[in-house]
Short mmCIF file of C-alpha atoms and ligand atoms in Angstrom, two decimals:
data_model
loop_
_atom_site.label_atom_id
_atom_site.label_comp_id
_atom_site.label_asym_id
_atom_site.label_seq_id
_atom_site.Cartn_x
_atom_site.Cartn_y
_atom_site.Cartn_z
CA UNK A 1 3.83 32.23 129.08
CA UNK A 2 0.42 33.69 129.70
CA UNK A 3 -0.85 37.56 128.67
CA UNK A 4 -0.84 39.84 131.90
CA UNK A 5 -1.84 43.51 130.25
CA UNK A 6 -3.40 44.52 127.30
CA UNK A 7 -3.22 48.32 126.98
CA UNK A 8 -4.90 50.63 123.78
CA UNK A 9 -2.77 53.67 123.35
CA UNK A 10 -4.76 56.46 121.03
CA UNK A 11 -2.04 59.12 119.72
CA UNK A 12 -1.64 61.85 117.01
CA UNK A 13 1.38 62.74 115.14
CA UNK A 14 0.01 64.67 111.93
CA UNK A 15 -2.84 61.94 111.95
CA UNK A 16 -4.96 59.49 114.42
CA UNK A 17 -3.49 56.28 115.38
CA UNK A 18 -4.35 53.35 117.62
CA UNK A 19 -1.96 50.54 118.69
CA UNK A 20 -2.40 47.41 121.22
CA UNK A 21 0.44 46.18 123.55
CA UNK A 22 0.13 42.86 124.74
CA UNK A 23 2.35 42.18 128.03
CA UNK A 24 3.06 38.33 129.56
CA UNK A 25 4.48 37.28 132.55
CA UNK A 26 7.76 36.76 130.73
CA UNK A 27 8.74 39.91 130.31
CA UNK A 28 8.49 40.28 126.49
CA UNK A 29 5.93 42.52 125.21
CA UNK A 30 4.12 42.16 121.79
CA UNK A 31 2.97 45.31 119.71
CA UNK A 32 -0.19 46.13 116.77
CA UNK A 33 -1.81 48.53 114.83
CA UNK A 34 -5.79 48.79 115.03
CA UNK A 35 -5.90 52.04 113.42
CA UNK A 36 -8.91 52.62 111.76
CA UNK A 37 -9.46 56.32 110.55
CA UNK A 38 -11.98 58.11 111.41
CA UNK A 39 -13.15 55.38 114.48
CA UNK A 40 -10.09 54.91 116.41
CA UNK A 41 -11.88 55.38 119.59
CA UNK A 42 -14.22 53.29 119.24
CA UNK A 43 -11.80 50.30 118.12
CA UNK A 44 -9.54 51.42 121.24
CA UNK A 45 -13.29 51.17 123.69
CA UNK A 46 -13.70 47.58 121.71
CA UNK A 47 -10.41 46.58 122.80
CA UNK A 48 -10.88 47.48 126.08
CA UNK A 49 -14.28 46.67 126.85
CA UNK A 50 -14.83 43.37 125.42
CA UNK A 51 -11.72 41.90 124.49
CA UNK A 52 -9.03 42.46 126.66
CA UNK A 53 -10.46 40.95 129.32
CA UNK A 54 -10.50 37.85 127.08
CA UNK A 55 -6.92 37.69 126.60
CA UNK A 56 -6.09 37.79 130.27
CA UNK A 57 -4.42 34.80 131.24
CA UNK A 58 -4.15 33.27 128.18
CA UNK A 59 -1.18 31.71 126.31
CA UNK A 60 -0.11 34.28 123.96
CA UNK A 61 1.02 31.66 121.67
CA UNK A 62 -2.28 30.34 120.25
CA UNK A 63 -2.85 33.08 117.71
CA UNK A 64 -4.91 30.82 115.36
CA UNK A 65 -7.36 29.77 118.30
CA UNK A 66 -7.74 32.93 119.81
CA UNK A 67 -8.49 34.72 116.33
CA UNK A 68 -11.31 32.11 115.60
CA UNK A 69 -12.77 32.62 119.25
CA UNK A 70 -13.28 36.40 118.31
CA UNK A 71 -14.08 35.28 114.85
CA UNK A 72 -16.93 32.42 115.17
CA UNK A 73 -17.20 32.16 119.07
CA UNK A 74 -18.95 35.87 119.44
CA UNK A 75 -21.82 34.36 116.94
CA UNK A 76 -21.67 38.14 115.51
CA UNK A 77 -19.08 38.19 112.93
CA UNK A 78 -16.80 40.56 111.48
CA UNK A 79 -17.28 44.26 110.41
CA UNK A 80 -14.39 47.03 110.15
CA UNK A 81 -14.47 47.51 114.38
CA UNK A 82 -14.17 44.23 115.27
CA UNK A 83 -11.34 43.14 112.36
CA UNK A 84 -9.63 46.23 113.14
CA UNK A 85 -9.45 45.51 117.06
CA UNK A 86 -8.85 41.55 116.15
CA UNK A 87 -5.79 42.62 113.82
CA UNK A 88 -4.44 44.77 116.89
CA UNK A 89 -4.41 42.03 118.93
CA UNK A 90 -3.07 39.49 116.85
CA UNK A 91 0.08 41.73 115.43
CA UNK A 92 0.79 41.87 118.88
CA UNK A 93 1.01 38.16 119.72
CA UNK A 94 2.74 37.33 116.27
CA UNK A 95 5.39 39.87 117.52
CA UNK A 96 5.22 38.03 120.90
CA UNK A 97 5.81 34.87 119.48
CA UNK A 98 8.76 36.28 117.16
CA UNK A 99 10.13 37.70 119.91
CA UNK A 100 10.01 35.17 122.33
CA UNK A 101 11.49 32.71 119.31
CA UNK A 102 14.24 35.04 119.00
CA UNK A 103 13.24 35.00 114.80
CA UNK A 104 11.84 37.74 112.45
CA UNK A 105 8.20 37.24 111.48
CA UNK A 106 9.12 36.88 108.10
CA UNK A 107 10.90 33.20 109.18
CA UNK A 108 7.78 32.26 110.96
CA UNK A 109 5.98 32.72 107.81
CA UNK A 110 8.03 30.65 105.71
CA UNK A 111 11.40 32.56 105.38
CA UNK A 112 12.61 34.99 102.72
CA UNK A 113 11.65 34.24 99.16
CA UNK A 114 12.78 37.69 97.57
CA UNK A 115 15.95 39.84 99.08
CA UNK A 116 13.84 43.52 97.70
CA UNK A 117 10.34 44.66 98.07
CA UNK A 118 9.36 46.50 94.88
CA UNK A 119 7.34 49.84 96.07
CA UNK A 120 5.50 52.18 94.48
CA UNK A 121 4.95 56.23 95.84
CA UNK A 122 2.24 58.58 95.79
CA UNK A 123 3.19 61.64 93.55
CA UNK A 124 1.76 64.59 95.86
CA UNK A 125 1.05 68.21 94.80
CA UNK A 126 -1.70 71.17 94.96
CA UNK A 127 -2.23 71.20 91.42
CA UNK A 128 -1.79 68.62 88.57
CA UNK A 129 0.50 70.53 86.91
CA UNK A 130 2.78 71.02 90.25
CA UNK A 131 1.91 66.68 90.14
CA UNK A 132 2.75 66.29 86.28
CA UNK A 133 6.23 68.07 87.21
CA UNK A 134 6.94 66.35 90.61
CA UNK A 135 6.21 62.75 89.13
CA UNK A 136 8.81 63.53 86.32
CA UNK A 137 11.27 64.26 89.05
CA UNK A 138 10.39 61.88 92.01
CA UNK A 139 11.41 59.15 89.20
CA UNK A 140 14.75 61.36 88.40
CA UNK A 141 15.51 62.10 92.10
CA UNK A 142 13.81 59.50 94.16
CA UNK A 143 14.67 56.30 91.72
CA UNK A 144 10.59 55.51 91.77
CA UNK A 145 10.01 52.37 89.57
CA UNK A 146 6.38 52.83 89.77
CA UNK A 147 4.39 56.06 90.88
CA UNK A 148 0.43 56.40 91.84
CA UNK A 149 -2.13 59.01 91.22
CA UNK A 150 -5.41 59.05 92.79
CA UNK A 151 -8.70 60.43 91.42
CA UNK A 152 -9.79 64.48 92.26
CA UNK A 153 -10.88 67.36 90.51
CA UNK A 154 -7.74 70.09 91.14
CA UNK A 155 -10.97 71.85 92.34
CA UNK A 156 -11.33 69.39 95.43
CA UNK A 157 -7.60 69.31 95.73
CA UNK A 158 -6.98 67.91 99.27
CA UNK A 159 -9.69 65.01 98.82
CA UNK A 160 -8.24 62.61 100.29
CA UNK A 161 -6.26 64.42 103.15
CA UNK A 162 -7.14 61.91 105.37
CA UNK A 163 -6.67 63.86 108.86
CA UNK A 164 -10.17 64.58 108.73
CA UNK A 165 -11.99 67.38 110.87
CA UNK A 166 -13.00 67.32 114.72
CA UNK A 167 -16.27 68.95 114.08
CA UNK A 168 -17.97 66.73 111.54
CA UNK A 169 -16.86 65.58 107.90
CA UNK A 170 -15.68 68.26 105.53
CA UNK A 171 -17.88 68.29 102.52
CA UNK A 172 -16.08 67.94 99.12
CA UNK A 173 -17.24 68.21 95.47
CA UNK A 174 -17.50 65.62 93.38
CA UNK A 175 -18.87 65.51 89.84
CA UNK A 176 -18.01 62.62 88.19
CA UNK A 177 -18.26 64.05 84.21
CA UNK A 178 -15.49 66.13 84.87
CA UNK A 179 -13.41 63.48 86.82
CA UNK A 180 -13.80 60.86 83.92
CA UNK A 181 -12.11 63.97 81.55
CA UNK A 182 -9.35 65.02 84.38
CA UNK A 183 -8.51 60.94 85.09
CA UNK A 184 -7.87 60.37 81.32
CA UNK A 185 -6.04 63.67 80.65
CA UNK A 186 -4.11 63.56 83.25
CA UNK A 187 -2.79 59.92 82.93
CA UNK A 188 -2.10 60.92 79.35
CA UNK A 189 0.12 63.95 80.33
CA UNK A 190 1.76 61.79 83.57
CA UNK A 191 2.61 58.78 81.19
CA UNK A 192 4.69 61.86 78.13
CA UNK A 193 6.55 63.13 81.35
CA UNK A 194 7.25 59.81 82.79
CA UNK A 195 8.11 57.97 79.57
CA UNK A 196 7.52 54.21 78.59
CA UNK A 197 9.44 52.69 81.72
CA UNK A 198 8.13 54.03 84.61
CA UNK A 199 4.87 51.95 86.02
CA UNK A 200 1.72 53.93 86.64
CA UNK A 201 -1.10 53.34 88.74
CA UNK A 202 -4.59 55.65 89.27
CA UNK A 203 -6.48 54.98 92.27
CA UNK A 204 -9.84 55.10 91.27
CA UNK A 205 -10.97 55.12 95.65
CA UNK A 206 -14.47 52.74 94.43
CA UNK A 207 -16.25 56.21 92.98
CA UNK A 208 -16.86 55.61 89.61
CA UNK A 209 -19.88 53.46 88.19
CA UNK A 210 -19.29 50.50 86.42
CA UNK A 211 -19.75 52.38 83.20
CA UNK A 212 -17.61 55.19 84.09
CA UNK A 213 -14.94 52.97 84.70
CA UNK A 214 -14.66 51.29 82.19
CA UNK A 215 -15.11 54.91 79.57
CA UNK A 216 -11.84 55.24 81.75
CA UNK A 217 -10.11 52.37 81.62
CA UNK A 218 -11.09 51.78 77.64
CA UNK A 219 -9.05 55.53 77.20
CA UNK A 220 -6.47 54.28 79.19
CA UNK A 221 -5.70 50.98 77.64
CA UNK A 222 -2.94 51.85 74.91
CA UNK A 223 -1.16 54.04 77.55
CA UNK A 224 -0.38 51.10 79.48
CA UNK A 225 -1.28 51.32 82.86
CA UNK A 226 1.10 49.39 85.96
CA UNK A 227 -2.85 48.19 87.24
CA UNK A 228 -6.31 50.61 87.91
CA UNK A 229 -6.68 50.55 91.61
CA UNK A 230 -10.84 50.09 93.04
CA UNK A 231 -12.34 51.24 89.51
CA UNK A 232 -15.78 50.44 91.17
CA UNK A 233 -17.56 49.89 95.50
CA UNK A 234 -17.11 46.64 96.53
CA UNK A 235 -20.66 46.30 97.82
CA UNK A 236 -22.06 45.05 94.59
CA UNK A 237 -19.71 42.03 93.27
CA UNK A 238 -21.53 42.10 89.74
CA UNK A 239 -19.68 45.61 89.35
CA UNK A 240 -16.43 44.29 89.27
CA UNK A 241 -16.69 41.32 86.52
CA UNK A 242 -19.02 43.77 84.52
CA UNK A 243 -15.34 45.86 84.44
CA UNK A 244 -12.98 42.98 83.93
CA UNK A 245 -15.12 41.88 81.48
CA UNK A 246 -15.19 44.96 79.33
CA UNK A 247 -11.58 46.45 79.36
CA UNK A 248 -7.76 44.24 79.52
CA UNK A 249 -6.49 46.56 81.66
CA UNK A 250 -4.92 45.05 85.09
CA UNK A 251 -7.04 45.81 88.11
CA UNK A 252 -6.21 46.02 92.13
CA UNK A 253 -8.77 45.64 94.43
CA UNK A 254 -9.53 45.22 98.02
CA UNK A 255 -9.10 47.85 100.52
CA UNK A 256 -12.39 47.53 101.48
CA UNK A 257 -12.76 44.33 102.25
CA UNK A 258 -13.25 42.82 105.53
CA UNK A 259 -12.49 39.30 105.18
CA UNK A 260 -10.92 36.19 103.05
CA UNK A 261 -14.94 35.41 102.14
CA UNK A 262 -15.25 39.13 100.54
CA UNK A 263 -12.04 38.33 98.54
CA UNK A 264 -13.48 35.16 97.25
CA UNK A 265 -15.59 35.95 93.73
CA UNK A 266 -12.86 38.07 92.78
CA UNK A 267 -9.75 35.80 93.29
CA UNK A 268 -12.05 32.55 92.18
CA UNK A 269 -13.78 34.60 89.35
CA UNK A 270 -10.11 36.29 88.49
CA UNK A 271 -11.55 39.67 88.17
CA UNK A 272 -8.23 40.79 89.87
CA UNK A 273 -5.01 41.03 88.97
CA UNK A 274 -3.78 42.06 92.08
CA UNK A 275 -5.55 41.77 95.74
CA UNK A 276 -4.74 44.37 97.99
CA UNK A 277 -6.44 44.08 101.25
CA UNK A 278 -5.91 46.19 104.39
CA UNK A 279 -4.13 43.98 106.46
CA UNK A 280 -5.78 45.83 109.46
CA UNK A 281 -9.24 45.83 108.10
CA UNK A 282 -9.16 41.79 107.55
CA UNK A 283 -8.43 41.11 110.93
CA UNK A 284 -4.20 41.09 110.70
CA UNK A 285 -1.60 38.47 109.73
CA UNK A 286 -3.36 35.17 110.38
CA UNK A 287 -6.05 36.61 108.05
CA UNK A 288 -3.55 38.19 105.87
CA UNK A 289 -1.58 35.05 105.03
CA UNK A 290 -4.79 33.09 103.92
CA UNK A 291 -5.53 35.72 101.69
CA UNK A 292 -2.55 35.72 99.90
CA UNK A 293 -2.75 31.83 99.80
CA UNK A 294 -5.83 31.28 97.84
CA UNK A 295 -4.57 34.19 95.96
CA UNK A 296 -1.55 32.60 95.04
CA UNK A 297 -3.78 29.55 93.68
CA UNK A 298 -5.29 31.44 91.38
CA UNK A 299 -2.16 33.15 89.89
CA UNK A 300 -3.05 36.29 91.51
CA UNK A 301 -0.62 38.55 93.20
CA UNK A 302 -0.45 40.92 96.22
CA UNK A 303 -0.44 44.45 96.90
CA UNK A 304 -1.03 45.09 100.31
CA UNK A 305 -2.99 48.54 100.78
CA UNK A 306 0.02 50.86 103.03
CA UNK A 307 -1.49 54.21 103.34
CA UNK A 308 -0.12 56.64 105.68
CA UNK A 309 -3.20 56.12 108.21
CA UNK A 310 -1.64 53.11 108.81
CA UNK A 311 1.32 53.04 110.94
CA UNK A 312 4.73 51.80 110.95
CA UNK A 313 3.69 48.52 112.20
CA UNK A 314 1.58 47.83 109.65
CA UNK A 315 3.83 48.81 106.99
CA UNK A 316 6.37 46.23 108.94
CA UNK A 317 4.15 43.39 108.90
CA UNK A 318 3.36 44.31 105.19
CA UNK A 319 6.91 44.06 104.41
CA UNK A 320 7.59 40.94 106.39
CA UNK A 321 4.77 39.26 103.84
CA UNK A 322 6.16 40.49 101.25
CA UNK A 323 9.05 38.93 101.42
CA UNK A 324 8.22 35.57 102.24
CA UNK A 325 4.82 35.53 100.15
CA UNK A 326 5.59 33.55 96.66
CA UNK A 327 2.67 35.98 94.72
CA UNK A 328 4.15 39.05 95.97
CA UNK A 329 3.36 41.84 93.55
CA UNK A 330 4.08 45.45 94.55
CA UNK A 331 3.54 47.38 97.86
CA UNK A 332 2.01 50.74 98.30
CA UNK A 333 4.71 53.16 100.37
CA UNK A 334 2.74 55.19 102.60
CA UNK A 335 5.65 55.43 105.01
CA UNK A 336 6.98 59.25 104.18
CA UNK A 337 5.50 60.91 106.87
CA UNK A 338 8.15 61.81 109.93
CA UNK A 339 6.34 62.36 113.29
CA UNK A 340 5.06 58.97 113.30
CA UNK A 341 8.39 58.09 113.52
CA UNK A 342 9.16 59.33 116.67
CA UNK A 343 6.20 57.63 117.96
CA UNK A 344 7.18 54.08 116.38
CA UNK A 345 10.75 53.00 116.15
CA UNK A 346 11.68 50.33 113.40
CA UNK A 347 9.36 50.74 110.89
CA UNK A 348 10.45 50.11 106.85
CA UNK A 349 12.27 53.06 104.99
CA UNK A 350 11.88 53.48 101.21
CA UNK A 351 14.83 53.73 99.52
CA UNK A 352 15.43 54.08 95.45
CA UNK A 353 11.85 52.45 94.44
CA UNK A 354 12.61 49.56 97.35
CA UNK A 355 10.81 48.58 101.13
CA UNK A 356 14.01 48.11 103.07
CA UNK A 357 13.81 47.38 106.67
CA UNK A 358 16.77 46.13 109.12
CA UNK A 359 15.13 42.64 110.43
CA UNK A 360 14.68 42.43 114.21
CA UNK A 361 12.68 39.33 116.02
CA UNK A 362 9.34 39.72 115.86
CA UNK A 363 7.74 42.51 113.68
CA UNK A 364 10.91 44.51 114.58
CA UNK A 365 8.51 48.15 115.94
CA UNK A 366 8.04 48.99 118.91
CA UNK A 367 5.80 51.91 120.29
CA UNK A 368 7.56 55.32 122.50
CA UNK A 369 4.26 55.26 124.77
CA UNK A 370 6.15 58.87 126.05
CA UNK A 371 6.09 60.29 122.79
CA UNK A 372 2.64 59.40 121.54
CA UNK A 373 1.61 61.08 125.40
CA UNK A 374 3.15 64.22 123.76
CA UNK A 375 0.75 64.14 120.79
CA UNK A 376 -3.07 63.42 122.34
CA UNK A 377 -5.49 61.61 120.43
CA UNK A 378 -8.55 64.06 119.03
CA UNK A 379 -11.58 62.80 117.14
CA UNK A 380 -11.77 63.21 113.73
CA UNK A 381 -14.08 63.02 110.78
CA UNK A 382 -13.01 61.59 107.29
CA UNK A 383 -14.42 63.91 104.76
CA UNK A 384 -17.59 62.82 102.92
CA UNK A 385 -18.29 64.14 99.05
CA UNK A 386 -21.41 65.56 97.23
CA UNK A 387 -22.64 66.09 93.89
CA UNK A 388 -23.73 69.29 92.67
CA UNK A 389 -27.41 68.85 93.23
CA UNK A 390 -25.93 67.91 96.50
CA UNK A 391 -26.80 64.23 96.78
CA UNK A 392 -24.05 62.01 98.90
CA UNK A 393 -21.84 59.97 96.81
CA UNK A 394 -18.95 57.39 97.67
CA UNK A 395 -15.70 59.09 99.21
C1 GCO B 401 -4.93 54.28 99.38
C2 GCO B 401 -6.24 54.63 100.01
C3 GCO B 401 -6.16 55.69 101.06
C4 GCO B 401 -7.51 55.82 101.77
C5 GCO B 401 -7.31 56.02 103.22
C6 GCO B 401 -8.58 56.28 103.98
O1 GCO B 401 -4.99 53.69 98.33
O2 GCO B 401 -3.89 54.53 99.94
O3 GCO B 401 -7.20 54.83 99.06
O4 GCO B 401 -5.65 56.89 100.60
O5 GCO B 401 -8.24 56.87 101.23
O6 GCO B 401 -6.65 54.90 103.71
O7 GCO B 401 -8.30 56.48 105.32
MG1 MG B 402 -6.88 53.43 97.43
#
């Protein structure tokens, strides 16, 4: 079998994504997600610059070689372009090799360990009180086991709306006194509507200081929290021991890192309970399964980041390693949205607290290259936030 085509297709159902297809002279077709928000263009002129003309001719079945040519051979290593365009690519040939096997991707990665994929589902509102209300009856209606909150004043409500502007980055507020107050109150009030048995998890989205974390976390301690998702930035690694070291409460980190190596003080050093890389920021499934293995030898579990800038694939592949990874811990459900789904068949469904996805060979998606025609790609900014004497902090 060799690789004949390599095609980027940009699209925009409700939000910017950017998949790969991978065609070989056999007929079968393999399919990824490089989405990357914010620079999905320039992943897609990556892609079709520099590396498709790599993959031209090539046997579609030496994932590990080709990943490590992009990897090492290009001297120049890594970054959130490159990974993202790398994890593109090699999606698509682990669904070509599924595919052409005639076997889920879950059996090339072992086979099923676990028959459900524990979830957890972002309670969504304009206000916290409309949020304090909803979470109460997501877990009624919906059957949620576990529900996340994110950090944001109800005065920047819409902080993390993630469809971003085509002019520039919307400016939001941030002023972190009064999000340390609102973070604590309002996982106090959550956890007396939710009661005792339902998990809870707060995004923290790397903005708080070291110190300001752990003021948070401290509060937070006797009101049991399911883990505290990116208290701190993962630039400086001293941040995160300084938090583990300070408060018991279990912490998820990761969707900023690039690579296995970034993982490494924090699965070695177990300032993690839970690592939850982007599977498309670390360069896809080849990465993604190293990962989880030196995470599993230090007793640490997964929890794969699966917003809903990722796409269907991505939340596929994420389910496919959860079932077959031994550390599995909990997956994020980013997988609500509905235009998407016209755009990519196949994807996982949620249903009562579970991942549930009918297993096809190979990742099991594939991409309607018609429909995502009918919704064209437009640049877009990811909003950036500043402080009121209007100095640039983390988003
Ligand atoms: C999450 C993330 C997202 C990011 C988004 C940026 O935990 O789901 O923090 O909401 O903000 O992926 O594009
Ligand atoms: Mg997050």
């Amino acid at each position: 079998m060799k690789i004949i085509q390599v095609k980027t297709i940009l699209t925009s159902p409700n939000q910017n994504y950017l998949f790969v297809k991978i065609l070989t002279d056999s007929g079968i077709y393999g399919v990824g997600d490089a989405s990357l928000n914010g620079r999905e263009q320039t992943v897609a002129d990556l892609i079709d610059t520099y590396l498709a003309p790599l993959l031209i001719g090539r046997d579609p079945e030496q994932i590990e070689d080709f990943w490590q040519f992009v990897y090492r051979g290009s001297y120049w290593r890594g970054g959130n372009i490159m990974m993202s365009a790398l994890c593109g690519i090699d999606m698509a040939l682990w669904d070509i090799l599924g595919k052409s096997a005639g076997k889920p991707l879950y059996v090339l990665l072992g086979g099923k360990v676990r028959d459900k994929v524990l979830c957890y589902s972002h309670v969504l509102g304009k206000t916290q009180e409309e949020k304090i209300a909803r979470a109460a009856e997501y877990v009624r209606v919906r059957g949620l086991k576990v529900i996340r909150l994110r950090a944001g004043l109800p005065a920047a409500n819409g902080t993390f709306k993630v469809n971003g502007h085509q002019n520039g980055p919307k400016v939001e507020p941030w002023t972190p006194e009064d999000e340390i107050y609102n973070t604590i109150e309002y996982f106090i009030r959550i956890r007396e509507a939710v009661g005792r048995d339902v998990g809870i998890i707060y995004d923290l989205h790397e903005r708080f200081s070291p110190d300001q974390a752990v003021r948070i976390m401290r509060k937070l301690e006797e009101y049991d929290p399911f883990f505290i998702e990116d208290p701190v930035a993962p630039d400086c690694v001293d941040s995160l021991r300084y938090v583990r070291e300070k408060t018991a409460v279990p912490i998820a980190f990761g969707e900023l890192y690039k690579s296995r190596w970034e993982c490494l003080p924090a699965i070695t050093g177990r300032w993690v309970d839970f690592i939850r890389c982007d599977i498309i920021r670390i360069g896809g499934i080849t990465e993604a399964k190293k990962v989880a293995a030196l995470a599993e030898t230090y007793d640490i579990k997964t929890a794969w980041h699966g917003p809903n800038d990722v796409s269907p694939i991505t939340h596929a592949v994420n389910w496919h390693l959860n079932v077959s990874e031994y550390n599995f811990g909990i997956q994020e459900d980013g997988t609500t949205d509905s235009l998407i789904h016209q755009v990519v068949t196949g994807g996982p469904l949620y249903r009562d607290g579970y991942l549930t996805m009918e297993a096809r060979p190979g990742i099991g998606c594939d991409v309607d290259e018609e429909m995502a025609a009918r919704y064209p790609f437009h640049k877009a900014y990811l909003p950036v936030c500043r402080q009121e004497d209007g100095s640039l902090h983390s988003w």
